GROMACS .gro file of C-alpha atoms in nm:
model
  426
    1UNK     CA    1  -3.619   7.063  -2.312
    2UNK     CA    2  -3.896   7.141  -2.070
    3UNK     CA    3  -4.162   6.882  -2.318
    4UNK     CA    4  -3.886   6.636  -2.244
    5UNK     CA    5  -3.884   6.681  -1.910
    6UNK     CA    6  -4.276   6.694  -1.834
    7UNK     CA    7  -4.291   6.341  -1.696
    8UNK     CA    8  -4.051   6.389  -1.427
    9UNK     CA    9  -4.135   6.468  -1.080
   10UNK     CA   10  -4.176   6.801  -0.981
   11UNK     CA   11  -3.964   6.940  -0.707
   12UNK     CA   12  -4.097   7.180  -0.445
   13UNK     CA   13  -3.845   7.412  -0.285
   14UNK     CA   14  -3.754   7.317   0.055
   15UNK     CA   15  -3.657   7.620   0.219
   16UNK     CA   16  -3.826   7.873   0.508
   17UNK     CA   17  -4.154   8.059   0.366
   18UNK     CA   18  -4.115   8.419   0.245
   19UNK     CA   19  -4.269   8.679   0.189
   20UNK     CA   20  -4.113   8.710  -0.171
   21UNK     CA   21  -4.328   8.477  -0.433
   22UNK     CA   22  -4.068   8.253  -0.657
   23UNK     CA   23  -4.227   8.264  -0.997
   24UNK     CA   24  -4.054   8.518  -1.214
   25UNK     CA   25  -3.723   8.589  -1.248
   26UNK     CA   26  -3.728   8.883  -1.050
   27UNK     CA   27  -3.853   8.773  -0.773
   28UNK     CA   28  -3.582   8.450  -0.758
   29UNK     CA   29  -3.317   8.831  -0.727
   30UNK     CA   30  -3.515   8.953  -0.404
   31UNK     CA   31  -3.529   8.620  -0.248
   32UNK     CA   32  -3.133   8.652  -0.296
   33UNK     CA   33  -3.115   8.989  -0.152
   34UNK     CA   34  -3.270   8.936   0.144
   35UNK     CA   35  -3.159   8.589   0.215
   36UNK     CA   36  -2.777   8.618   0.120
   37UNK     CA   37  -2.617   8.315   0.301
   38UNK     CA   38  -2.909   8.063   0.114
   39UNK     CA   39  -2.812   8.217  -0.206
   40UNK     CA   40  -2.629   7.889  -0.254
   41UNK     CA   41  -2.874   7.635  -0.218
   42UNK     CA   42  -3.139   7.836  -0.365
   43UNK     CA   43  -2.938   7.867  -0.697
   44UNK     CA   44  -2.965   7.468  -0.689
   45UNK     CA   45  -3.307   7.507  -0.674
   46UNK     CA   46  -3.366   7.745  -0.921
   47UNK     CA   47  -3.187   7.528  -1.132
   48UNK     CA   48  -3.360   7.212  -1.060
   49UNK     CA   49  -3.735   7.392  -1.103
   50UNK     CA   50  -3.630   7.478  -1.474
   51UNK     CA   51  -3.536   7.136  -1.538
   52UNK     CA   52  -3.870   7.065  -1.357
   53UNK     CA   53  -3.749   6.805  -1.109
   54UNK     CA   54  -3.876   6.759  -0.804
   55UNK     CA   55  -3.786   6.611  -0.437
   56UNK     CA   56  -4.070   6.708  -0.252
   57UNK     CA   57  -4.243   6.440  -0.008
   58UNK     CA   58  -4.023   6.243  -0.003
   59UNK     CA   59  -3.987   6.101   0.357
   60UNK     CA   60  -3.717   5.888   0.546
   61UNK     CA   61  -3.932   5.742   0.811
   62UNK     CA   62  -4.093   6.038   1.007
   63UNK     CA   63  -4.360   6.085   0.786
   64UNK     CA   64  -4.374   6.475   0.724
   65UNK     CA   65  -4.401   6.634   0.407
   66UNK     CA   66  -4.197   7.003   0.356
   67UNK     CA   67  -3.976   6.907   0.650
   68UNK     CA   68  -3.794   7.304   0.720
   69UNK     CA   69  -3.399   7.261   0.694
   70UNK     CA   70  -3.238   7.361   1.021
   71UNK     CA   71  -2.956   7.644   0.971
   72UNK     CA   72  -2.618   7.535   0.866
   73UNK     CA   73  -2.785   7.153   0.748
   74UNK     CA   74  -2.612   6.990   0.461
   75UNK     CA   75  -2.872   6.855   0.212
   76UNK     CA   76  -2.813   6.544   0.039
   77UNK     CA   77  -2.960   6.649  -0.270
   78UNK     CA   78  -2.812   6.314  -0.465
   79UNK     CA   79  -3.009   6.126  -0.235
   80UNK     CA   80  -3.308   6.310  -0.276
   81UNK     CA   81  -3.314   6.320  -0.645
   82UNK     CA   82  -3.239   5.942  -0.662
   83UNK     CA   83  -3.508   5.879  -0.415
   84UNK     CA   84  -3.756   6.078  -0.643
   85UNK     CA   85  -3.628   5.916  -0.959
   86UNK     CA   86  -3.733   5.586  -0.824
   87UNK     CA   87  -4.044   5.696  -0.709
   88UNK     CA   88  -4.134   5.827  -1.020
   89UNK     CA   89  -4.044   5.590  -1.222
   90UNK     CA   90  -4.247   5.264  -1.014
   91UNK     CA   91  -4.511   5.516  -1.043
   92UNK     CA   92  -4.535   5.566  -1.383
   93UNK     CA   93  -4.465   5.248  -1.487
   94UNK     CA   94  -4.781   5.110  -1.283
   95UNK     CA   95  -5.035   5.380  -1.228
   96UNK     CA   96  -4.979   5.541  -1.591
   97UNK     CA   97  -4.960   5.244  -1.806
   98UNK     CA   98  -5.139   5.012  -1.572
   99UNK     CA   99  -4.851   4.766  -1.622
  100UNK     CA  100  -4.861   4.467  -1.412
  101UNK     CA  101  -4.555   4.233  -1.349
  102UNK     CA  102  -4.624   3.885  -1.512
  103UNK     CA  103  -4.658   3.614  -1.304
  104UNK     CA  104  -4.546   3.422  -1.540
  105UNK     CA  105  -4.165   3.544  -1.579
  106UNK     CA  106  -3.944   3.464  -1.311
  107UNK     CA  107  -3.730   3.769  -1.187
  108UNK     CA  108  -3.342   3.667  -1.099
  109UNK     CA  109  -3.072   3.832  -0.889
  110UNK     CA  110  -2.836   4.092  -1.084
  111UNK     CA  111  -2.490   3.909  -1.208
  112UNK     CA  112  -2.352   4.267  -1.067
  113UNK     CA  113  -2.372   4.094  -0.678
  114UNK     CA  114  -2.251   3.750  -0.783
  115UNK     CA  115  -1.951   3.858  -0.551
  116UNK     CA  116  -1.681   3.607  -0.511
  117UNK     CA  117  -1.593   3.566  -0.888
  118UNK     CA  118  -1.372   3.796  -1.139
  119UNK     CA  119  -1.470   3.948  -1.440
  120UNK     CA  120  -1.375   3.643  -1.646
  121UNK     CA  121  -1.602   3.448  -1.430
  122UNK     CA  122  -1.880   3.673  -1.447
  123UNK     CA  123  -1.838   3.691  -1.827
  124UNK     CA  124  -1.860   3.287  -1.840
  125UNK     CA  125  -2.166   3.339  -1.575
  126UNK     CA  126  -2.370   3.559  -1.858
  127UNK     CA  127  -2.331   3.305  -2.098
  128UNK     CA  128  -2.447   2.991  -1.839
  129UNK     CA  129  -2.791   3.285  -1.773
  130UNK     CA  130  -2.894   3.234  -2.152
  131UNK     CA  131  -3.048   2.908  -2.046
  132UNK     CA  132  -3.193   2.973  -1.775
  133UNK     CA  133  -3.576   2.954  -1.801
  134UNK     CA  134  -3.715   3.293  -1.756
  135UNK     CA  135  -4.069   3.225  -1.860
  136UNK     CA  136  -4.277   2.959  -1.759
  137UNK     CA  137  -4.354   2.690  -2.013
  138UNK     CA  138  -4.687   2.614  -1.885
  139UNK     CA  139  -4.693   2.214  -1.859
  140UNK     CA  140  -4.882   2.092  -1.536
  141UNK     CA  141  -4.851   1.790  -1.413
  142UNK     CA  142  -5.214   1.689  -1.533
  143UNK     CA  143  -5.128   1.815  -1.868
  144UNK     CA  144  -4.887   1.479  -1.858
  145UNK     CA  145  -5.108   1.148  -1.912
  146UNK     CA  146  -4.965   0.834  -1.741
  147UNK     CA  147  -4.616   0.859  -1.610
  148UNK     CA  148  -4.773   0.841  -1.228
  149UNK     CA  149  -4.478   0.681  -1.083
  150UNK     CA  150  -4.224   0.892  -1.271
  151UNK     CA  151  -4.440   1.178  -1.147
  152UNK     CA  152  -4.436   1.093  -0.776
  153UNK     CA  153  -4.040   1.031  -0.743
  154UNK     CA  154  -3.976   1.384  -0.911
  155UNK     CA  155  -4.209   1.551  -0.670
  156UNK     CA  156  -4.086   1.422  -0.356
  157UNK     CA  157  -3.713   1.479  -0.510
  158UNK     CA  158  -3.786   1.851  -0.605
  159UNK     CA  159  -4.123   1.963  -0.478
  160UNK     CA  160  -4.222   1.813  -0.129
  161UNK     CA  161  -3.838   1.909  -0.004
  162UNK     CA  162  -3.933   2.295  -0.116
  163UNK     CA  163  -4.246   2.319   0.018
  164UNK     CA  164  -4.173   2.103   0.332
  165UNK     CA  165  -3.864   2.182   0.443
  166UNK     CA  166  -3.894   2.064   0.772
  167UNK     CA  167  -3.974   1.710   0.727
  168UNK     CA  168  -3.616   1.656   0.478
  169UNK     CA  169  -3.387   1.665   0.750
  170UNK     CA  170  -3.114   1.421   0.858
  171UNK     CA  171  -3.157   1.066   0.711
  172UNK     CA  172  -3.451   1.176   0.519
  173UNK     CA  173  -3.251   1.482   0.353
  174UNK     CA  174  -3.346   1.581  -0.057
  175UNK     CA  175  -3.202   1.355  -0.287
  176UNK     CA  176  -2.973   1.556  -0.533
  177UNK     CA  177  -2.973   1.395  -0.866
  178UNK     CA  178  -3.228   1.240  -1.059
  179UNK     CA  179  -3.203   1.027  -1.375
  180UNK     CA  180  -3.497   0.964  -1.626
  181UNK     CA  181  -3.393   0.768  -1.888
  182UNK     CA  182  -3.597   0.589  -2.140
  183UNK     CA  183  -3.692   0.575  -2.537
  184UNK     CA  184  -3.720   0.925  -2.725
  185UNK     CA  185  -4.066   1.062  -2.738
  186UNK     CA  186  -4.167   0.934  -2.377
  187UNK     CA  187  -4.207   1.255  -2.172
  188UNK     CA  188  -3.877   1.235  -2.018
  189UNK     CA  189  -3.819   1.703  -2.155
  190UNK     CA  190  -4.192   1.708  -2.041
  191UNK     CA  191  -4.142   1.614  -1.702
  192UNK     CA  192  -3.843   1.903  -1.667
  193UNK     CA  193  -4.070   2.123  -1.815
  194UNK     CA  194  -4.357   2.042  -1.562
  195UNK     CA  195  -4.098   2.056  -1.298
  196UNK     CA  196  -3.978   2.435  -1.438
  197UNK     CA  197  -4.360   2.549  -1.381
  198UNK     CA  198  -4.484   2.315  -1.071
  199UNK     CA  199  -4.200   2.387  -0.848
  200UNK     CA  200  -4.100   2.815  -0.886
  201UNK     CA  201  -3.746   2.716  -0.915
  202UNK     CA  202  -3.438   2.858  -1.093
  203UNK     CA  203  -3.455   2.617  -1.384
  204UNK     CA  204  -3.113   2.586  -1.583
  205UNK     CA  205  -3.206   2.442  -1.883
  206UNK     CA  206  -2.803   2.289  -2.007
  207UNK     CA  207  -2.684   2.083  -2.319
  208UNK     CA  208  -2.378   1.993  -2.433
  209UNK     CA  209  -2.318   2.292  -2.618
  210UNK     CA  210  -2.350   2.511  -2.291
  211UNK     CA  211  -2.085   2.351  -2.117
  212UNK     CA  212  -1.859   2.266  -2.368
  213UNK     CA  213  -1.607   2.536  -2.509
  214UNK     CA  214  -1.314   2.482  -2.788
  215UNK     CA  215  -1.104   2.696  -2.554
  216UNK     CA  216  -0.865   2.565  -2.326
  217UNK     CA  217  -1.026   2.511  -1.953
  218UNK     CA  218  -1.353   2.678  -2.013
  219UNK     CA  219  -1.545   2.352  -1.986
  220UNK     CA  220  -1.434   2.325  -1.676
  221UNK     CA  221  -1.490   2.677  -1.577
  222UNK     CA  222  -1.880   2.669  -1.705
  223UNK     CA  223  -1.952   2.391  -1.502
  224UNK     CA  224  -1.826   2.555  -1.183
  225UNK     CA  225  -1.992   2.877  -1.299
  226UNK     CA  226  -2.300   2.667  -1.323
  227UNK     CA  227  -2.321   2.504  -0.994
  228UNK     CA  228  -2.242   2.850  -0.830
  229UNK     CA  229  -2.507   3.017  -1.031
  230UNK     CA  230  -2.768   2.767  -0.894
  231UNK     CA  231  -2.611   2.773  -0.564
  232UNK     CA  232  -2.653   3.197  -0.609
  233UNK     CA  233  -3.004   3.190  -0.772
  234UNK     CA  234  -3.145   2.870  -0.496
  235UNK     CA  235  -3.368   2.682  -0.486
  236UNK     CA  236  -3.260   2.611  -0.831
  237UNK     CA  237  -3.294   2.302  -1.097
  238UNK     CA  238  -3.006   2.220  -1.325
  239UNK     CA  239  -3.162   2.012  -1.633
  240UNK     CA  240  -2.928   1.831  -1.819
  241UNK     CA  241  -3.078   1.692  -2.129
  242UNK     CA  242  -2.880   1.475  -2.354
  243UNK     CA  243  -2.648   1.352  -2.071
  244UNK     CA  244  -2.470   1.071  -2.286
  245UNK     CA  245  -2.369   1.368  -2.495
  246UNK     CA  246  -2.152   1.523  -2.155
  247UNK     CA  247  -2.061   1.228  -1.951
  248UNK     CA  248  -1.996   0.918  -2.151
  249UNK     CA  249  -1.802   0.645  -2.008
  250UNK     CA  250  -1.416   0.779  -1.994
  251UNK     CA  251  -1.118   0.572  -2.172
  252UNK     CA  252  -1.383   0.390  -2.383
  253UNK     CA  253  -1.299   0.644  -2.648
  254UNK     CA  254  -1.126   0.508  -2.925
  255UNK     CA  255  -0.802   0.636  -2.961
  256UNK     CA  256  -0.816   0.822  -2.576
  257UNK     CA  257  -0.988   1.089  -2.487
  258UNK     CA  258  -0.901   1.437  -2.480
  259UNK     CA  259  -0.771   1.591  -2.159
  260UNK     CA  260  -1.029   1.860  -2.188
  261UNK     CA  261  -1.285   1.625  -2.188
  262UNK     CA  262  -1.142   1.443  -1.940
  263UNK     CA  263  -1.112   1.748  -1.726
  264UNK     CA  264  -1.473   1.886  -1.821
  265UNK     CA  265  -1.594   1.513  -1.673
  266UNK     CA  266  -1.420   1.578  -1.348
  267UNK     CA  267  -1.526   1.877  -1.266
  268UNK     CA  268  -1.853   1.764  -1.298
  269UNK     CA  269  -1.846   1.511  -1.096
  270UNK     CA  270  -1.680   1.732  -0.828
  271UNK     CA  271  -1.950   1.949  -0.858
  272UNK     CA  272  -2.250   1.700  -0.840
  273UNK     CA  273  -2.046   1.591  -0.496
  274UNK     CA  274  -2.023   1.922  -0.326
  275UNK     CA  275  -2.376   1.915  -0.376
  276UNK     CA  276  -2.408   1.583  -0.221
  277UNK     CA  277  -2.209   1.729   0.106
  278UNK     CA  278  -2.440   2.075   0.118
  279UNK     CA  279  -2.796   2.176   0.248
  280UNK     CA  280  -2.832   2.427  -0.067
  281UNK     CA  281  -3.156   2.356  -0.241
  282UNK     CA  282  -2.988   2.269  -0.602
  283UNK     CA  283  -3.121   1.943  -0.757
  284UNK     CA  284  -2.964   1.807  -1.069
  285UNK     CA  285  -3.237   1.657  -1.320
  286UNK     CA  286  -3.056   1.480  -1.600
  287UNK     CA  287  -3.241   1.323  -1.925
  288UNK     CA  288  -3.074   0.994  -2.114
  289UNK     CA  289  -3.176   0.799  -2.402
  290UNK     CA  290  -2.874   0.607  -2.361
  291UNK     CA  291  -2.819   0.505  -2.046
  292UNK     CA  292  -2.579   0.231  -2.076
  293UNK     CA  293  -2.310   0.491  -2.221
  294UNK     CA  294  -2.362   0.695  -1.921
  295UNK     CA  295  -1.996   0.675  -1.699
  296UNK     CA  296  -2.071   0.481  -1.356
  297UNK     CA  297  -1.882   0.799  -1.158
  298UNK     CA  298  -2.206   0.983  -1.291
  299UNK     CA  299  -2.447   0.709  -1.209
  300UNK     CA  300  -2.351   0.665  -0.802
  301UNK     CA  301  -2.428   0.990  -0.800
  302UNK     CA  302  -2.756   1.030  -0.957
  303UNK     CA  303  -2.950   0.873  -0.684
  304UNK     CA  304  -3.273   0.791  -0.824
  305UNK     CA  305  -3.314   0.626  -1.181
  306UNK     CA  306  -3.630   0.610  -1.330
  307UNK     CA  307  -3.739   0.410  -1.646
  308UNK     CA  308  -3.950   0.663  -1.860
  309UNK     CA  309  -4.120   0.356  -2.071
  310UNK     CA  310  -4.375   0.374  -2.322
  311UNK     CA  311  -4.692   0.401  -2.216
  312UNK     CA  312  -4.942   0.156  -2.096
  313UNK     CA  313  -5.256   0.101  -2.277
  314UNK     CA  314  -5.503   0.318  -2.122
  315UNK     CA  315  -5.243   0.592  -2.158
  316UNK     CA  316  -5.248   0.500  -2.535
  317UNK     CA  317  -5.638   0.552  -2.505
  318UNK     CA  318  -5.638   0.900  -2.321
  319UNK     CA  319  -5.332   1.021  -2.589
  320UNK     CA  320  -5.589   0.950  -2.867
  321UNK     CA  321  -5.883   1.085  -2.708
  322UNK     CA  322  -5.694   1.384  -2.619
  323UNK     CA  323  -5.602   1.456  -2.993
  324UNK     CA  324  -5.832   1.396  -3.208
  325UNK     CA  325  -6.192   1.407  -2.972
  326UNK     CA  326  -6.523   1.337  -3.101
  327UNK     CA  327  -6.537   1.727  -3.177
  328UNK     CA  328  -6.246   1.982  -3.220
  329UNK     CA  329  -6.276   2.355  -3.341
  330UNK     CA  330  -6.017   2.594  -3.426
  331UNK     CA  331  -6.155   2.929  -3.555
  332UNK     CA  332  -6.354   2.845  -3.891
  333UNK     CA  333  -6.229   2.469  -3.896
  334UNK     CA  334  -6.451   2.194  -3.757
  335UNK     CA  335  -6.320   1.817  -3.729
  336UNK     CA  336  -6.558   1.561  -3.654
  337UNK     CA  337  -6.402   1.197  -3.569
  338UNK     CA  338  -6.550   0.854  -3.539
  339UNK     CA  339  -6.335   0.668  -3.354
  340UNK     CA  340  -6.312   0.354  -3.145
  341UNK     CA  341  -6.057   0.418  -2.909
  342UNK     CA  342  -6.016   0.113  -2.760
  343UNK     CA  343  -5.932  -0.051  -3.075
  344UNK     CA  344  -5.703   0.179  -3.158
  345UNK     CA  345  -5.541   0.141  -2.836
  346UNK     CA  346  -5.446  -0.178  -2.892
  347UNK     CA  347  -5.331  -0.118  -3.223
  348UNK     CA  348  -5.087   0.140  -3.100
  349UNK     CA  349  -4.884  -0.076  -2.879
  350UNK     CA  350  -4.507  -0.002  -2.883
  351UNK     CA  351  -4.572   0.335  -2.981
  352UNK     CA  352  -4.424   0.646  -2.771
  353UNK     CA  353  -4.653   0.893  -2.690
  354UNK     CA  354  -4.449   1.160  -2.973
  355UNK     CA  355  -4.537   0.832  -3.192
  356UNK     CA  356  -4.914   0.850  -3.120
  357UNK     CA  357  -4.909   1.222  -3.152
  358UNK     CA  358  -4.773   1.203  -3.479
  359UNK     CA  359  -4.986   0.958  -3.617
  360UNK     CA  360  -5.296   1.134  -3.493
  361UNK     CA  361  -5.137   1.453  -3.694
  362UNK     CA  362  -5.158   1.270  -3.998
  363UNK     CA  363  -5.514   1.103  -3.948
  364UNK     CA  364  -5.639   1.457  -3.956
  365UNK     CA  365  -5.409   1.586  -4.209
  366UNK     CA  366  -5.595   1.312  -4.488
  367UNK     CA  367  -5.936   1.519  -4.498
  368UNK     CA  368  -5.728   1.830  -4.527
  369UNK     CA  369  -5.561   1.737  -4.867
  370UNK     CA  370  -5.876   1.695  -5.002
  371UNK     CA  371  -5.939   2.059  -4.986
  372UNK     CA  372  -5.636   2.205  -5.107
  373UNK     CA  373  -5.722   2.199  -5.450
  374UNK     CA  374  -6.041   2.412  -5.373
  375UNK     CA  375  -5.830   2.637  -5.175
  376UNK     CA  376  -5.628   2.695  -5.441
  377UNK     CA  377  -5.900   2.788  -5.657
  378UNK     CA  378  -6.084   3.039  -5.434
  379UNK     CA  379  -5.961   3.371  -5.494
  380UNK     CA  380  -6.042   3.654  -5.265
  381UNK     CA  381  -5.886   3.975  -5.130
  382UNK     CA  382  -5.964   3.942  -4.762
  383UNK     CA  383  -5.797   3.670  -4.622
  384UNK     CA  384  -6.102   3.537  -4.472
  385UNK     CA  385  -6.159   3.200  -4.575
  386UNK     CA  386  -6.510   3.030  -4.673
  387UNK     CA  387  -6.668   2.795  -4.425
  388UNK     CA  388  -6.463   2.498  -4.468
  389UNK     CA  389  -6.668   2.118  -4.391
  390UNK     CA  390  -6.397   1.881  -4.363
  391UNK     CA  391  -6.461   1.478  -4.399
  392UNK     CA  392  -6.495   1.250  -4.086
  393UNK     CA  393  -6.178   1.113  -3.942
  394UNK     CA  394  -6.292   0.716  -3.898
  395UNK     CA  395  -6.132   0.451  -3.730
  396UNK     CA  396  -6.008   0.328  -4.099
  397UNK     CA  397  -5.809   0.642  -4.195
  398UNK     CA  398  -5.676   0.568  -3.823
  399UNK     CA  399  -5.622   0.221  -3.922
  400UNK     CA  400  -5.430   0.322  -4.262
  401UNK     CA  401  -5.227   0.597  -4.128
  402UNK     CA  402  -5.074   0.364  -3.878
  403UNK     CA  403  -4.960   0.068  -4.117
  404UNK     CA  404  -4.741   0.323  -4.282
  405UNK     CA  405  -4.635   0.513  -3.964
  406UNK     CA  406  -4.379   0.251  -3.755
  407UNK     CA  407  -4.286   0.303  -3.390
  408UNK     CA  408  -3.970   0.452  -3.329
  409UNK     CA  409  -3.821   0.296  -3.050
  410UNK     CA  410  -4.019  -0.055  -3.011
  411UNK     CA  411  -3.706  -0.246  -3.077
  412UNK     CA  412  -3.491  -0.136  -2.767
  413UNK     CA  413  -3.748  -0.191  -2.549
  414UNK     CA  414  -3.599  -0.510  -2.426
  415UNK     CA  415  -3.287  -0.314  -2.426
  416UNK     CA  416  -3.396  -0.063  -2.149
  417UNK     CA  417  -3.602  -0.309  -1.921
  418UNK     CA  418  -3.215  -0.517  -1.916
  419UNK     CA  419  -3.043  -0.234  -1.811
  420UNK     CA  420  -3.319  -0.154  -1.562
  421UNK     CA  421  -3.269  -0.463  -1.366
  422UNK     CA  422  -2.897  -0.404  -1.366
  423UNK     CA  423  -2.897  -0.008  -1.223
  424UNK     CA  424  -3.241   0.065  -1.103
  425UNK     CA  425  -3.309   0.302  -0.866
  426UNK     CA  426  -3.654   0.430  -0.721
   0.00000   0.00000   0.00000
């Protein structure tokens, strides 16, 4: 027991000096003979020393160490010890192991003081916490080429009102909701993402499959639990990715549509409203590829929409560049490209940037198969490879991988800019 015990604090006996020595046992028997009414408290200690705890120095704000207990005093030893405990353990979790906290991860509230709820509540709360982004995901906004006016609108929705608080008052309060809507693969996740690491907010990352339950009135429930967890965790981001999939148009459903949807839908809305009517810093940031199956309750109140398009030329240019560069190293692998990028760039149009990205995958991917076979063929124990000299990437294997790589979402492009001049908001 006692090599168990050798990390915790030691605890010096706080008691008037003697004459008698405590080290043996027999000297612990004279201390009780000549101090009979302390016989007591110094059994407690005697105790605590073999277990080799300790409560000494610690101080509740007059700064003396060894303070001398006054006759008849009542010692809060539970105190004390839990003091110590706590002491000890900050200690040796940062001096010993030199363990720094990590910027990085974002440190919440316990669900324990998320008072106001029951334990069904606080059940449904745990499950709402699994999406909540704990570490940061590292996109910047620089990281995100083109996009400047998308980029603007979400910072003075979610960042300015955060870090100027005093200028978004009255008339010129924080908008609440924010739609970006657009094709797939334009950076509408990447601009939540940026937003999760730009602006050190509680960032609920939510789906369909979050908020949705096959149990009777738990939809509605998880939303609720939702808006109070951002409300409890402020300033706080609710993402809602997917929102066609949540908050279609109601009694377009063929056949009706289920009460519990129904219900789910309503809630929602109620919840997106209280917001609307509160100074809490909780900003909903929802994420549509369809936008014209998105209910027009849900639309009033999402008060910025923003058309995520596909991106410009020049944006086309930097995507490439950014890819496949006239030089790129990882560990033993060199790629050399000899591209003209302006070309390209043209070639390109009505490509999304997860488009460009994927063609510019397979560009470099040719020279690679080319090796394989030689791979294949080189046997070795280590696992170190041989200096590997791949061919250059030109702006013909560009060229070739793009006639058999076809955009994915060129033909609802008129599709998007119709519905824009119908509902746009910026």
């Amino acid at each position: 027991m006692s090599d168990s015990c050798q990390n915790l604090p030691k605890i010096s006996q706080q008691r008037p000096r003697s004459r008698t020595t405590v080290g043996k046992s027999g000297d612990v028997k004279s201390l009780h003979q000549e101090h009979p009414k302390q016989e007591a408290v110094t059994n407690s200690h005697a105790e605590s020393a073999d277990f080799g705890l300790s409560i000494s120095g610690i101080n509740k704000g007059s700064g003396e160490e060894n303070v001398r207990p006054q006759k008849g005093q009542i010692i809060d030893f539970r105190g004390l010890l839990t003091d110590a405990i706590k002491g000890a353990t900050s200690e040796l979790g940062l001096n010993s192991f030199d363990c720094n906290p990590d910027p990085s991860e974002r440190l919440l509230k316990p669900l324990s003081a998320f008072i106001g709820m029951n334990s069904e509540m606080r059940e449904l709360a745990a499950v709402v916490s699994r999406d909540i982004y704990l570490h940061n995901p590292n996109i910047k906004w620089n990281d995100i080429i083109g996009l400047d006016a998308a980029k603007q609108l979400v910072k003075e929705a979610v960042v300015y009102p955060i870090r100027y608080p005093q200028l978004f008052t009255g008339i010129l309060s924080p908008w609440k909701g924010l739609l970006l809507y657009g094709p797939p693969g334009t950076g509408k996740t990447l601009l939540a993402k940026a937003v999760a690491t730009e602006c050190k907010t509680t960032f609920f990352n939510i789906s369909a499959s979050t908020i949705v339950s096959k149990w009777r009135g738990d939809s509605e429930k998880l939303v609720r639990v939702l808006f109070e967890l951002a409300r409890y965790h402020a300033p706080s981001t609710i993402f809602l990715d997917e929102l066609e999939s949540v908050m279609s148009q109601r009694g377009t459903a063929p056949g009706g549509e289920h009460e519990g949807s129904l219900r789910m839908k309503t809630e929602l809305l109620v919840q997106m409203d209280g917001l609307a009517r509160s100074e809490d810093l909780v900003f909903v940031l929802a994420a549509s590829n369809l936008p014209w199956e998105l209910d027009c309750a849900m639309l009033r109140r999402l008060e910025k929409r923003i058309l995520v398009g596909l991106p410009s030329r020049e944006a086309r240019q930097a995507m490439i560049r950014h890819w496949l560069p006239p030089v790129s190293k990882s560990r033993a692998l060199e790629l050399r490209t000899q591209l003209e990028y302006s070309v390209l760039s043209q070639e390109t149009e009505g490509y999304s940037g997860s488009d460009i990205k994927l063609v510019c995958r397979e560009a470099a991917m040719r020279p690679m198969r080319k090796i394989f076979s030689a791979l294949e063929n080189h046997q070795s124990e280590s696992s170190n490879l041989p200096g590997i000299q791949l061919d250059t990437v030109t702006t013909a294997d560009f060229l070739d991988v793009l006639a058999h790589t076809k955009p994915s979402a060129k033909n609802l492009t008129q599709r998007y800019s119709a519905w824009q001049s119908e509902f746009e908001s910026v």
